[in-house]
Amino acid sequence: MTTLSSLKVLVVEDEALVSMLVEDMLTDLGCAIVGPAAEIEEALRLANSAEIDAALLDVNLGGRPIFPVADALKARGVPFAFASGYGEAGLTEDHRGATVLQKPFREADLRRVLESLVGQTA
């Protein structure tokens, strides 16, 4: 099992309660939270400049698609997962095949996805 201790995870989520739940799960897993960001502009700023090991991106942020943030992370080589209630169906053609964490999810699901993301960079 991969250790997630001190993993710096960018959280991009516009629903405050969901964001707090994800933050609690990440804290329980030993991760350090970057953000959270609830707006595209803040998410892009963090994606381009913050020290990040992985990211969890809500696909729809206040009615705006998250894909520019995903593209910025990809350009930096930062692994990420989309969080979506629509699964892969909510992704654009360019982003199909990316890791998707189906909402609602449990801590065990989040752990599995983060371990997979960390494994991509190991």
Short mmCIF file of N, CA and C in Angstrom, two decimals:
data_model
loop_
_atom_site.label_atom_id
_atom_site.label_comp_id
_atom_site.label_asym_id
_atom_site.label_seq_id
_atom_site.Cartn_x
_atom_site.Cartn_y
_atom_site.Cartn_z
N MET A 1 0.83 -1.18 0.00
CA MET A 1 0.00 0.00 0.00
C MET A 1 0.88 1.25 0.00
N THR A 2 0.57 2.16 -0.88
CA THR A 2 1.31 3.42 -1.00
C THR A 2 0.96 4.33 0.18
N THR A 3 1.95 5.00 0.70
CA THR A 3 1.68 5.94 1.78
C THR A 3 1.21 7.28 1.20
N LEU A 4 0.21 7.84 1.83
CA LEU A 4 -0.32 9.12 1.36
C LEU A 4 0.07 10.24 2.31
N SER A 5 0.87 9.90 3.33
CA SER A 5 1.26 10.87 4.33
C SER A 5 1.98 12.05 3.69
N SER A 6 1.49 13.23 3.98
CA SER A 6 2.07 14.50 3.51
C SER A 6 1.90 14.74 2.01
N LEU A 7 1.12 13.91 1.33
CA LEU A 7 0.82 14.14 -0.08
C LEU A 7 0.07 15.47 -0.20
N LYS A 8 0.55 16.37 -1.05
CA LYS A 8 -0.09 17.68 -1.22
C LYS A 8 -1.15 17.57 -2.32
N VAL A 9 -2.42 17.67 -1.90
CA VAL A 9 -3.54 17.46 -2.83
C VAL A 9 -4.33 18.75 -3.01
N LEU A 10 -4.39 19.20 -4.26
CA LEU A 10 -5.22 20.34 -4.62
C LEU A 10 -6.67 19.89 -4.67
N VAL A 11 -7.53 20.57 -3.94
CA VAL A 11 -8.97 20.28 -3.94
C VAL A 11 -9.68 21.41 -4.66
N VAL A 12 -10.40 21.05 -5.73
CA VAL A 12 -11.19 22.02 -6.48
C VAL A 12 -12.63 21.54 -6.45
N GLU A 13 -13.45 22.26 -5.69
CA GLU A 13 -14.84 21.86 -5.45
C GLU A 13 -15.64 23.10 -5.10
N ASP A 14 -16.78 23.31 -5.75
CA ASP A 14 -17.57 24.51 -5.49
C ASP A 14 -18.68 24.32 -4.46
N GLU A 15 -18.98 23.10 -4.10
CA GLU A 15 -19.98 22.84 -3.06
C GLU A 15 -19.28 22.79 -1.71
N ALA A 16 -19.59 23.75 -0.83
CA ALA A 16 -18.86 23.89 0.43
C ALA A 16 -18.92 22.61 1.28
N LEU A 17 -20.08 21.99 1.39
CA LEU A 17 -20.19 20.79 2.22
C LEU A 17 -19.38 19.63 1.64
N VAL A 18 -19.40 19.48 0.32
CA VAL A 18 -18.62 18.43 -0.33
C VAL A 18 -17.13 18.71 -0.12
N SER A 19 -16.74 19.96 -0.28
CA SER A 19 -15.35 20.34 -0.09
C SER A 19 -14.89 20.01 1.33
N MET A 20 -15.70 20.34 2.33
CA MET A 20 -15.33 20.06 3.72
C MET A 20 -15.22 18.55 3.95
N LEU A 21 -16.12 17.78 3.37
CA LEU A 21 -16.08 16.33 3.51
C LEU A 21 -14.80 15.77 2.89
N VAL A 22 -14.46 16.24 1.69
CA VAL A 22 -13.25 15.78 1.02
C VAL A 22 -12.01 16.18 1.83
N GLU A 23 -12.00 17.40 2.35
CA GLU A 23 -10.88 17.85 3.17
C GLU A 23 -10.72 16.96 4.40
N ASP A 24 -11.84 16.61 5.05
CA ASP A 24 -11.78 15.73 6.21
C ASP A 24 -11.21 14.37 5.84
N MET A 25 -11.66 13.83 4.70
CA MET A 25 -11.15 12.53 4.24
C MET A 25 -9.65 12.60 3.98
N LEU A 26 -9.22 13.65 3.30
CA LEU A 26 -7.80 13.81 2.99
C LEU A 26 -6.97 13.94 4.27
N THR A 27 -7.47 14.69 5.22
CA THR A 27 -6.78 14.84 6.50
C THR A 27 -6.66 13.49 7.20
N ASP A 28 -7.75 12.72 7.19
CA ASP A 28 -7.72 11.38 7.79
C ASP A 28 -6.69 10.49 7.11
N LEU A 29 -6.48 10.69 5.82
CA LEU A 29 -5.50 9.90 5.06
C LEU A 29 -4.07 10.41 5.23
N GLY A 30 -3.92 11.54 5.95
CA GLY A 30 -2.59 12.09 6.19
C GLY A 30 -2.11 13.06 5.14
N CYS A 31 -2.99 13.45 4.25
CA CYS A 31 -2.62 14.36 3.16
C CYS A 31 -2.63 15.81 3.62
N ALA A 32 -1.88 16.65 2.90
CA ALA A 32 -1.91 18.09 3.10
C ALA A 32 -2.80 18.68 2.02
N ILE A 33 -3.69 19.57 2.41
CA ILE A 33 -4.66 20.13 1.47
C ILE A 33 -4.13 21.42 0.88
N VAL A 34 -4.21 21.51 -0.44
CA VAL A 34 -3.87 22.74 -1.16
C VAL A 34 -5.20 23.33 -1.61
N GLY A 35 -5.43 24.60 -1.28
CA GLY A 35 -6.73 25.21 -1.55
C GLY A 35 -7.57 25.11 -0.29
N PRO A 36 -8.81 24.79 -0.43
CA PRO A 36 -9.51 24.40 -1.66
C PRO A 36 -9.85 25.62 -2.52
N ALA A 37 -10.10 25.34 -3.77
CA ALA A 37 -10.53 26.38 -4.72
C ALA A 37 -11.96 26.10 -5.13
N ALA A 38 -12.79 27.13 -5.11
CA ALA A 38 -14.19 26.99 -5.49
C ALA A 38 -14.51 27.69 -6.80
N GLU A 39 -13.51 28.41 -7.36
CA GLU A 39 -13.70 29.14 -8.61
C GLU A 39 -12.57 28.80 -9.58
N ILE A 40 -12.89 28.85 -10.86
CA ILE A 40 -11.92 28.49 -11.91
C ILE A 40 -10.64 29.32 -11.81
N GLU A 41 -10.78 30.62 -11.61
CA GLU A 41 -9.59 31.49 -11.59
C GLU A 41 -8.64 31.10 -10.47
N GLU A 42 -9.17 30.85 -9.28
CA GLU A 42 -8.34 30.44 -8.15
C GLU A 42 -7.73 29.07 -8.40
N ALA A 43 -8.51 28.17 -8.97
CA ALA A 43 -8.01 26.82 -9.29
C ALA A 43 -6.87 26.90 -10.30
N LEU A 44 -7.02 27.74 -11.31
CA LEU A 44 -5.96 27.91 -12.31
C LEU A 44 -4.69 28.49 -11.69
N ARG A 45 -4.86 29.46 -10.81
CA ARG A 45 -3.69 30.07 -10.14
C ARG A 45 -2.94 28.99 -9.35
N LEU A 46 -3.67 28.20 -8.58
CA LEU A 46 -3.03 27.15 -7.79
C LEU A 46 -2.43 26.06 -8.68
N ALA A 47 -3.16 25.70 -9.74
CA ALA A 47 -2.67 24.66 -10.65
C ALA A 47 -1.37 25.06 -11.32
N ASN A 48 -1.22 26.35 -11.57
CA ASN A 48 -0.02 26.84 -12.26
C ASN A 48 1.15 27.16 -11.34
N SER A 49 0.88 27.37 -10.03
CA SER A 49 1.96 27.87 -9.19
C SER A 49 2.18 27.13 -7.88
N ALA A 50 1.18 26.45 -7.36
CA ALA A 50 1.31 25.82 -6.04
C ALA A 50 2.13 24.53 -6.12
N GLU A 51 2.72 24.17 -5.00
CA GLU A 51 3.41 22.89 -4.89
C GLU A 51 2.34 21.82 -4.66
N ILE A 52 2.15 20.96 -5.67
CA ILE A 52 1.06 19.98 -5.67
C ILE A 52 1.61 18.62 -6.09
N ASP A 53 1.17 17.58 -5.37
CA ASP A 53 1.52 16.21 -5.75
C ASP A 53 0.41 15.54 -6.56
N ALA A 54 -0.83 15.96 -6.32
CA ALA A 54 -1.99 15.39 -7.00
C ALA A 54 -3.15 16.37 -6.85
N ALA A 55 -4.21 16.17 -7.63
CA ALA A 55 -5.36 17.06 -7.55
C ALA A 55 -6.66 16.28 -7.73
N LEU A 56 -7.69 16.77 -7.06
CA LEU A 56 -9.04 16.24 -7.20
C LEU A 56 -9.90 17.38 -7.72
N LEU A 57 -10.44 17.20 -8.94
CA LEU A 57 -11.14 18.28 -9.63
C LEU A 57 -12.61 17.97 -9.84
N ASP A 58 -13.48 18.81 -9.29
CA ASP A 58 -14.90 18.73 -9.60
C ASP A 58 -15.04 19.12 -11.06
N VAL A 59 -15.77 18.34 -11.85
CA VAL A 59 -15.87 18.57 -13.30
C VAL A 59 -16.60 19.87 -13.62
N ASN A 60 -17.62 20.20 -12.83
CA ASN A 60 -18.44 21.38 -13.09
C ASN A 60 -18.29 22.33 -11.91
N LEU A 61 -17.67 23.46 -12.15
CA LEU A 61 -17.39 24.43 -11.09
C LEU A 61 -18.24 25.67 -11.31
N GLY A 62 -19.32 25.77 -10.59
CA GLY A 62 -20.21 26.92 -10.75
C GLY A 62 -20.74 27.05 -12.17
N GLY A 63 -21.00 25.93 -12.81
CA GLY A 63 -21.51 25.93 -14.17
C GLY A 63 -20.44 26.03 -15.24
N ARG A 64 -19.18 26.10 -14.83
CA ARG A 64 -18.07 26.20 -15.79
C ARG A 64 -17.26 24.90 -15.77
N PRO A 65 -16.86 24.41 -16.93
CA PRO A 65 -16.08 23.17 -16.98
C PRO A 65 -14.66 23.38 -16.44
N ILE A 66 -14.15 22.35 -15.78
CA ILE A 66 -12.86 22.40 -15.10
C ILE A 66 -11.67 22.10 -16.02
N PHE A 67 -11.94 21.80 -17.27
CA PHE A 67 -10.90 21.28 -18.16
C PHE A 67 -9.67 22.18 -18.34
N PRO A 68 -9.78 23.52 -18.31
CA PRO A 68 -8.56 24.33 -18.39
C PRO A 68 -7.61 24.07 -17.21
N VAL A 69 -8.18 23.80 -16.04
CA VAL A 69 -7.36 23.49 -14.86
C VAL A 69 -6.69 22.14 -15.06
N ALA A 70 -7.44 21.16 -15.56
CA ALA A 70 -6.87 19.83 -15.83
C ALA A 70 -5.72 19.95 -16.83
N ASP A 71 -5.90 20.77 -17.85
CA ASP A 71 -4.86 20.94 -18.87
C ASP A 71 -3.60 21.58 -18.26
N ALA A 72 -3.79 22.55 -17.36
CA ALA A 72 -2.64 23.20 -16.71
C ALA A 72 -1.89 22.20 -15.84
N LEU A 73 -2.62 21.36 -15.12
CA LEU A 73 -1.97 20.34 -14.29
C LEU A 73 -1.23 19.33 -15.16
N LYS A 74 -1.86 18.93 -16.25
CA LYS A 74 -1.23 17.96 -17.15
C LYS A 74 0.07 18.53 -17.71
N ALA A 75 0.07 19.81 -18.06
CA ALA A 75 1.27 20.45 -18.60
C ALA A 75 2.41 20.46 -17.58
N ARG A 76 2.06 20.50 -16.29
CA ARG A 76 3.07 20.47 -15.21
C ARG A 76 3.44 19.06 -14.80
N GLY A 77 2.72 18.07 -15.33
CA GLY A 77 3.00 16.69 -14.95
C GLY A 77 2.40 16.29 -13.61
N VAL A 78 1.38 17.03 -13.17
CA VAL A 78 0.72 16.74 -11.90
C VAL A 78 -0.47 15.81 -12.16
N PRO A 79 -0.48 14.62 -11.55
CA PRO A 79 -1.61 13.71 -11.77
C PRO A 79 -2.87 14.23 -11.09
N PHE A 80 -4.01 13.96 -11.69
CA PHE A 80 -5.28 14.43 -11.15
C PHE A 80 -6.37 13.42 -11.44
N ALA A 81 -7.46 13.57 -10.68
CA ALA A 81 -8.66 12.79 -10.92
C ALA A 81 -9.83 13.75 -10.97
N PHE A 82 -10.76 13.46 -11.86
CA PHE A 82 -12.00 14.22 -11.91
C PHE A 82 -12.97 13.61 -10.91
N ALA A 83 -13.71 14.46 -10.21
CA ALA A 83 -14.78 14.00 -9.32
C ALA A 83 -16.08 14.40 -10.01
N SER A 84 -16.92 13.41 -10.29
CA SER A 84 -18.13 13.70 -11.05
C SER A 84 -19.24 12.72 -10.72
N GLY A 85 -20.45 13.23 -10.67
CA GLY A 85 -21.61 12.37 -10.52
C GLY A 85 -21.99 11.71 -11.83
N TYR A 86 -21.39 12.16 -12.92
CA TYR A 86 -21.71 11.64 -14.24
C TYR A 86 -20.71 10.60 -14.73
N GLY A 87 -19.68 10.35 -13.94
CA GLY A 87 -18.65 9.41 -14.37
C GLY A 87 -17.93 9.94 -15.59
N GLU A 88 -17.42 9.05 -16.42
CA GLU A 88 -16.67 9.46 -17.61
C GLU A 88 -17.56 10.16 -18.63
N ALA A 89 -18.88 9.96 -18.54
CA ALA A 89 -19.81 10.62 -19.47
C ALA A 89 -19.75 12.14 -19.34
N GLY A 90 -19.29 12.65 -18.19
CA GLY A 90 -19.20 14.09 -17.98
C GLY A 90 -17.94 14.72 -18.54
N LEU A 91 -17.08 13.91 -19.15
CA LEU A 91 -15.81 14.43 -19.66
C LEU A 91 -15.90 14.75 -21.15
N THR A 92 -15.05 15.68 -21.58
CA THR A 92 -14.95 15.97 -23.01
C THR A 92 -14.16 14.86 -23.68
N GLU A 93 -14.22 14.83 -24.98
CA GLU A 93 -13.50 13.81 -25.74
C GLU A 93 -12.00 13.85 -25.43
N ASP A 94 -11.45 15.06 -25.29
CA ASP A 94 -10.02 15.21 -25.00
C ASP A 94 -9.61 14.63 -23.65
N HIS A 95 -10.55 14.49 -22.75
CA HIS A 95 -10.24 14.05 -21.39
C HIS A 95 -10.74 12.65 -21.07
N ARG A 96 -11.33 11.98 -22.05
CA ARG A 96 -11.78 10.60 -21.83
C ARG A 96 -10.57 9.74 -21.49
N GLY A 97 -10.79 8.79 -20.60
CA GLY A 97 -9.70 7.91 -20.18
C GLY A 97 -8.98 8.42 -18.94
N ALA A 98 -9.27 9.66 -18.54
CA ALA A 98 -8.67 10.19 -17.31
C ALA A 98 -9.30 9.48 -16.11
N THR A 99 -8.62 9.53 -14.99
CA THR A 99 -9.14 8.93 -13.77
C THR A 99 -10.37 9.71 -13.32
N VAL A 100 -11.45 8.97 -13.01
CA VAL A 100 -12.68 9.60 -12.54
C VAL A 100 -13.07 8.96 -11.21
N LEU A 101 -13.35 9.80 -10.23
CA LEU A 101 -13.86 9.36 -8.95
C LEU A 101 -15.35 9.66 -8.95
N GLN A 102 -16.15 8.62 -8.99
CA GLN A 102 -17.60 8.76 -9.11
C GLN A 102 -18.19 9.30 -7.80
N LYS A 103 -18.93 10.41 -7.89
CA LYS A 103 -19.62 10.97 -6.73
C LYS A 103 -20.95 10.24 -6.55
N PRO A 104 -21.41 10.02 -5.35
CA PRO A 104 -20.71 10.22 -4.09
C PRO A 104 -19.67 9.13 -3.89
N PHE A 105 -18.61 9.44 -3.15
CA PHE A 105 -17.56 8.45 -2.91
C PHE A 105 -17.25 8.39 -1.43
N ARG A 106 -16.62 7.30 -1.04
CA ARG A 106 -16.20 7.08 0.35
C ARG A 106 -14.70 7.29 0.46
N GLU A 107 -14.23 7.34 1.69
CA GLU A 107 -12.80 7.54 1.93
C GLU A 107 -11.96 6.44 1.28
N ALA A 108 -12.45 5.21 1.31
CA ALA A 108 -11.71 4.10 0.70
C ALA A 108 -11.56 4.32 -0.81
N ASP A 109 -12.60 4.87 -1.45
CA ASP A 109 -12.53 5.16 -2.89
C ASP A 109 -11.50 6.25 -3.15
N LEU A 110 -11.50 7.29 -2.31
CA LEU A 110 -10.54 8.38 -2.46
C LEU A 110 -9.11 7.85 -2.26
N ARG A 111 -8.91 7.01 -1.26
CA ARG A 111 -7.59 6.42 -1.02
C ARG A 111 -7.11 5.65 -2.26
N ARG A 112 -7.98 4.82 -2.80
CA ARG A 112 -7.63 4.00 -3.97
C ARG A 112 -7.21 4.89 -5.14
N VAL A 113 -7.97 5.94 -5.40
CA VAL A 113 -7.67 6.85 -6.52
C VAL A 113 -6.36 7.59 -6.27
N LEU A 114 -6.15 8.08 -5.07
CA LEU A 114 -4.89 8.79 -4.77
C LEU A 114 -3.69 7.86 -4.89
N GLU A 115 -3.82 6.64 -4.41
CA GLU A 115 -2.72 5.69 -4.53
C GLU A 115 -2.42 5.41 -6.01
N SER A 116 -3.47 5.35 -6.82
CA SER A 116 -3.28 5.15 -8.26
C SER A 116 -2.56 6.36 -8.88
N LEU A 117 -2.96 7.57 -8.48
CA LEU A 117 -2.33 8.78 -9.01
C LEU A 117 -0.86 8.85 -8.61
N VAL A 118 -0.56 8.53 -7.34
CA VAL A 118 0.82 8.55 -6.87
C VAL A 118 1.62 7.51 -7.63
N GLY A 119 1.02 6.38 -7.91
CA GLY A 119 1.69 5.33 -8.67
C GLY A 119 2.04 5.75 -10.07
N GLN A 120 1.28 6.68 -10.65
CA GLN A 120 1.55 7.17 -12.00
C GLN A 120 2.84 7.96 -12.07
N THR A 121 3.21 8.57 -10.96
CA THR A 121 4.40 9.43 -10.95
C THR A 121 5.61 8.73 -10.32
N ALA A 122 5.38 7.56 -9.73
CA ALA A 122 6.47 6.86 -9.03
C ALA A 122 7.45 6.26 -10.01
#
